[in-house]
GROMACS .gro file of C-alpha atoms in nm:
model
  178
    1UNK     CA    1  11.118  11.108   8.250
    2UNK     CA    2  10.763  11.338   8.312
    3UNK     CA    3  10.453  11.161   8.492
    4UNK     CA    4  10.254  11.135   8.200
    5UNK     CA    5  10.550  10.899   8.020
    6UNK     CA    6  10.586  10.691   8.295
    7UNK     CA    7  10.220  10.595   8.328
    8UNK     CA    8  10.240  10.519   7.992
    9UNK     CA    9  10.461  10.258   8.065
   10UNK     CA   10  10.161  10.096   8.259
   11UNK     CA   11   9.988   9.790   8.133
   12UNK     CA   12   9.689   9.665   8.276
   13UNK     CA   13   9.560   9.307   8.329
   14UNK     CA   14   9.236   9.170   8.282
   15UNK     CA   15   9.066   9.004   8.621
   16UNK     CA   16   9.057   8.631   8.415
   17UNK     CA   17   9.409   8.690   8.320
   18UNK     CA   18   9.475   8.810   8.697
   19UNK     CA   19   9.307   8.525   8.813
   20UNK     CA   20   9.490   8.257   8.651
   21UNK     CA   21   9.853   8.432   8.732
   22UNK     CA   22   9.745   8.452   9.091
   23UNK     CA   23   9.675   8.100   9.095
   24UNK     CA   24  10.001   8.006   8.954
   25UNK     CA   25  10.130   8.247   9.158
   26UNK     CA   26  10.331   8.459   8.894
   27UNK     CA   27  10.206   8.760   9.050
   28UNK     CA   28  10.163   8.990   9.378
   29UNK     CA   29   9.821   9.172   9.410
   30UNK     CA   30   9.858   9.514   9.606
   31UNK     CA   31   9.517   9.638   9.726
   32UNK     CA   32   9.511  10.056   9.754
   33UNK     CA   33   9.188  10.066   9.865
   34UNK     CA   34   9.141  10.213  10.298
   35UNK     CA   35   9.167   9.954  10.468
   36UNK     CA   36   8.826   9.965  10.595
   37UNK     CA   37   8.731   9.909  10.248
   38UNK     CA   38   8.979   9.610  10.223
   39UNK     CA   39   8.835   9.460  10.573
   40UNK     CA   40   8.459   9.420  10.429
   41UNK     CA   41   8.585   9.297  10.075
   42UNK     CA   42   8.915   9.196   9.909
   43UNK     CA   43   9.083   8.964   9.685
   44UNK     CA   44   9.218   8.666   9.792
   45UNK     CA   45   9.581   8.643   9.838
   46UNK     CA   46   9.589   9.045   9.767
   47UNK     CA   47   9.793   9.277  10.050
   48UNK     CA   48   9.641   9.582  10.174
   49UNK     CA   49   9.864   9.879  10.113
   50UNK     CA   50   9.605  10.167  10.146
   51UNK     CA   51   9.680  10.458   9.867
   52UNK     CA   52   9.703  10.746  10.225
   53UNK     CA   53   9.944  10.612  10.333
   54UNK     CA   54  10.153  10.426  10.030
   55UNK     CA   55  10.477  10.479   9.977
   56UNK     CA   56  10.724  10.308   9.713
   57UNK     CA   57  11.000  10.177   9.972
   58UNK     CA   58  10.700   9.978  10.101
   59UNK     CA   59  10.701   9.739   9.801
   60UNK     CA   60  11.076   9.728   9.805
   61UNK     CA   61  11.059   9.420   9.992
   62UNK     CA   62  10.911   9.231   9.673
   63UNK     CA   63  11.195   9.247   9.513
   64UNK     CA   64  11.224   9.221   9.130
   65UNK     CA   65  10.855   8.995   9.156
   66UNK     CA   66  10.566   9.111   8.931
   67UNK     CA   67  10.319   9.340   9.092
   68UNK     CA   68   9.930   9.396   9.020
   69UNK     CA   69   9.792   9.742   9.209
   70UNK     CA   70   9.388   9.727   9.215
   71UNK     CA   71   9.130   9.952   9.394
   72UNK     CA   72   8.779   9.972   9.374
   73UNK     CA   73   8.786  10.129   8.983
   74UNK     CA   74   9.131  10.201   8.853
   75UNK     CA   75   9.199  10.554   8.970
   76UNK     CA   76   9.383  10.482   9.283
   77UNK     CA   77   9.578  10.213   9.152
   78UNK     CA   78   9.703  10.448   8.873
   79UNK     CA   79   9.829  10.726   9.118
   80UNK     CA   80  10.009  10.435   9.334
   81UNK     CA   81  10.150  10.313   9.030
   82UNK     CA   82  10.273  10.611   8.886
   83UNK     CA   83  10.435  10.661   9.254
   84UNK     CA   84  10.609  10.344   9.222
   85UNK     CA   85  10.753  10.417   8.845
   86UNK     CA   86  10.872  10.725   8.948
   87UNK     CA   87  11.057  10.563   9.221
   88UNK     CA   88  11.188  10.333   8.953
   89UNK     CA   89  10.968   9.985   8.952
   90UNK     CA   90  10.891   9.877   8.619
   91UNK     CA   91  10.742   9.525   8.636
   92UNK     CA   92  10.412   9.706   8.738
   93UNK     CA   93  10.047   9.613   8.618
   94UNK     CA   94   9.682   9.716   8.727
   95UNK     CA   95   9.347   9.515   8.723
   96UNK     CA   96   9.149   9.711   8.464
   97UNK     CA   97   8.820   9.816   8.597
   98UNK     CA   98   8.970   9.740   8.940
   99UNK     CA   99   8.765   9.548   9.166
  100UNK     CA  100   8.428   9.604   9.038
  101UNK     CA  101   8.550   9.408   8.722
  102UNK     CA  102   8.691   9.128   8.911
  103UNK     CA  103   8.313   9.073   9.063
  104UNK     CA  104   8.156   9.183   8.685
  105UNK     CA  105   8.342   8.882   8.563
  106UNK     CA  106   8.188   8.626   8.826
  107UNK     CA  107   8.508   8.593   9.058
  108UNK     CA  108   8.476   8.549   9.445
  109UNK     CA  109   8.666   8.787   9.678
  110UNK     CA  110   8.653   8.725  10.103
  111UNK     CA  111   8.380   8.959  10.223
  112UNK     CA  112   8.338   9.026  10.669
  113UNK     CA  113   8.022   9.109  10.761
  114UNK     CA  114   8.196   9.261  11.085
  115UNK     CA  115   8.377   9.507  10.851
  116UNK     CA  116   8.313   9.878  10.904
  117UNK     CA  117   8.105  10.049  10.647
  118UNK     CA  118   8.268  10.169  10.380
  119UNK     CA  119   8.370  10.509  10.371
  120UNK     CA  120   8.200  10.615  10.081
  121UNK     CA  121   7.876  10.535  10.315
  122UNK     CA  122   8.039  10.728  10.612
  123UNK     CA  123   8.099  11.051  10.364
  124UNK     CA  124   7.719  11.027  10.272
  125UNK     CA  125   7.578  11.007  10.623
  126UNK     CA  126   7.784  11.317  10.746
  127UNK     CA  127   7.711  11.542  10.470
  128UNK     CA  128   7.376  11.458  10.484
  129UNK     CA  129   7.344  11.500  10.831
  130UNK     CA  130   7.542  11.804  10.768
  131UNK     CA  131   7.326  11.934  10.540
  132UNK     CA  132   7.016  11.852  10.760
  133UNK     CA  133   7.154  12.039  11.085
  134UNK     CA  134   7.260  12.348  10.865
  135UNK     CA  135   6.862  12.347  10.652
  136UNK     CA  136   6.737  12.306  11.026
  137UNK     CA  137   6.956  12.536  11.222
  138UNK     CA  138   6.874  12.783  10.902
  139UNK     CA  139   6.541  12.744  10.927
  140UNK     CA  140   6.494  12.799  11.326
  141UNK     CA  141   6.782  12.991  11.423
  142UNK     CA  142   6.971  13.194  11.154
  143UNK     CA  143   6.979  13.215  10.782
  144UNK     CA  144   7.357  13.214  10.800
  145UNK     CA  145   7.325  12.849  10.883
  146UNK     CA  146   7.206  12.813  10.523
  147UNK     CA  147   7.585  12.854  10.406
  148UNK     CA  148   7.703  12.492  10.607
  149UNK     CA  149   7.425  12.345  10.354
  150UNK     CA  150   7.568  12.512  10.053
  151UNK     CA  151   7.968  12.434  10.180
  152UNK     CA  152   7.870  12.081  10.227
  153UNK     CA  153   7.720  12.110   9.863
  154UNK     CA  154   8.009  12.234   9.735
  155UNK     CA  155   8.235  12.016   9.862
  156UNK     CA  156   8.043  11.747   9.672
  157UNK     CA  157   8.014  11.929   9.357
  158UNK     CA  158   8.396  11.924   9.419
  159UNK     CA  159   8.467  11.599   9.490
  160UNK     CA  160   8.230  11.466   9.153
  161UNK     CA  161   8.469  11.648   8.943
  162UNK     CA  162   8.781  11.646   9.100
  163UNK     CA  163   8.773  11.285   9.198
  164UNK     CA  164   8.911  11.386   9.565
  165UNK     CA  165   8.733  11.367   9.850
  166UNK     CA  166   8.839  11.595  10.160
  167UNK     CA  167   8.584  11.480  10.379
  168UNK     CA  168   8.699  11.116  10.293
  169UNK     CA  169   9.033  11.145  10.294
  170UNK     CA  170   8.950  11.299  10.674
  171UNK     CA  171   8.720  11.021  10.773
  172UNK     CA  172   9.007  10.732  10.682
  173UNK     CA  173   9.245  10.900  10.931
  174UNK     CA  174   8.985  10.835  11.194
  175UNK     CA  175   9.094  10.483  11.429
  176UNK     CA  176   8.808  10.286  11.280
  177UNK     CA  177   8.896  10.343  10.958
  178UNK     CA  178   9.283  10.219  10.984
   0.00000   0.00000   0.00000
């Protein structure tokens, strides 16, 4: 069976819907999202199985039990999901608009204020203060300093229409971030 049939096989579950099978506990919510991300704002009663390091055997231990994947929008969850049909799962939703549609619809999740920022914040302050040393370096020093400006720009262009982040995707492996 090809990738694209598989994730056809993929249903997705509204957040009142979710809610109510969570309460009655028909369900297990897997969270995808870093676990940074998880630390300053989940679901209650989700588990944290961050999408970097994710890996089907992991949810093994669930048995034959429904599972609902989330993440911050939808597009994590999908590529977790389609990891765990292909390793044969098929009791498998996803929480349509992810989290930001659980909150759209007025539900509470457990927020820390002692949680680290999220990385989407971290990836903004070091390109920007990426792209600040490399203007002012290029300004003062050399013009060839110009070009860590325009990489940095790239790399965002990139990441907009990719929907990959290198520079994230480095900044979760850091300790903080685990």
């Amino acid at each position: 069976m090809t990738a694209q049939s598989n994730l056809s096989q993929l249903t997705e579950i509204g957040a009142l819907e979710l809610n109510q099978k969570l309460n009655l506990q028909q369900v297990i919510l897997l969270d995808v999202r870093e676990s940074s991300e998880y630390a300053g704002e989940h679901i209650t009663g989700s588990i944290s199985l961050p999408l970097s390091t994710f890996e089907a055997d992991q949810v093994a231990q669930f048995g034959d039990q429904p599972l609902v994947l989330c993440c911050q929008s939808g597009m994590r969850s999908s590529k977790a999901s389609q990891k765990l049909l292909n390793y044969g799962f098929h009791n498998i939703s996803q929480l349509k608009g992810g989290l930001a549609s659980w909150k759209a619809a007025g539900l509470k999740t457990n927020k820390s204020p002692n949680a680290p920022i999220s990385l989407f914040r971290q990836v903004q302050i070091v390109a920007g203060f990426l792209v600040v040393i490399g203007t002012g370096l290029g300004a003062f020093v050399s013009p060839w300093f110009l070009l860590l400006s325009g990489f940095v720009g790239c790399g965002l262009v990139f990441a907009g229409v990719s929907n990959t982040c290198a520079m994230g995707q480095l900044l979760a492996k850091l300790p903080y971030n685990r």
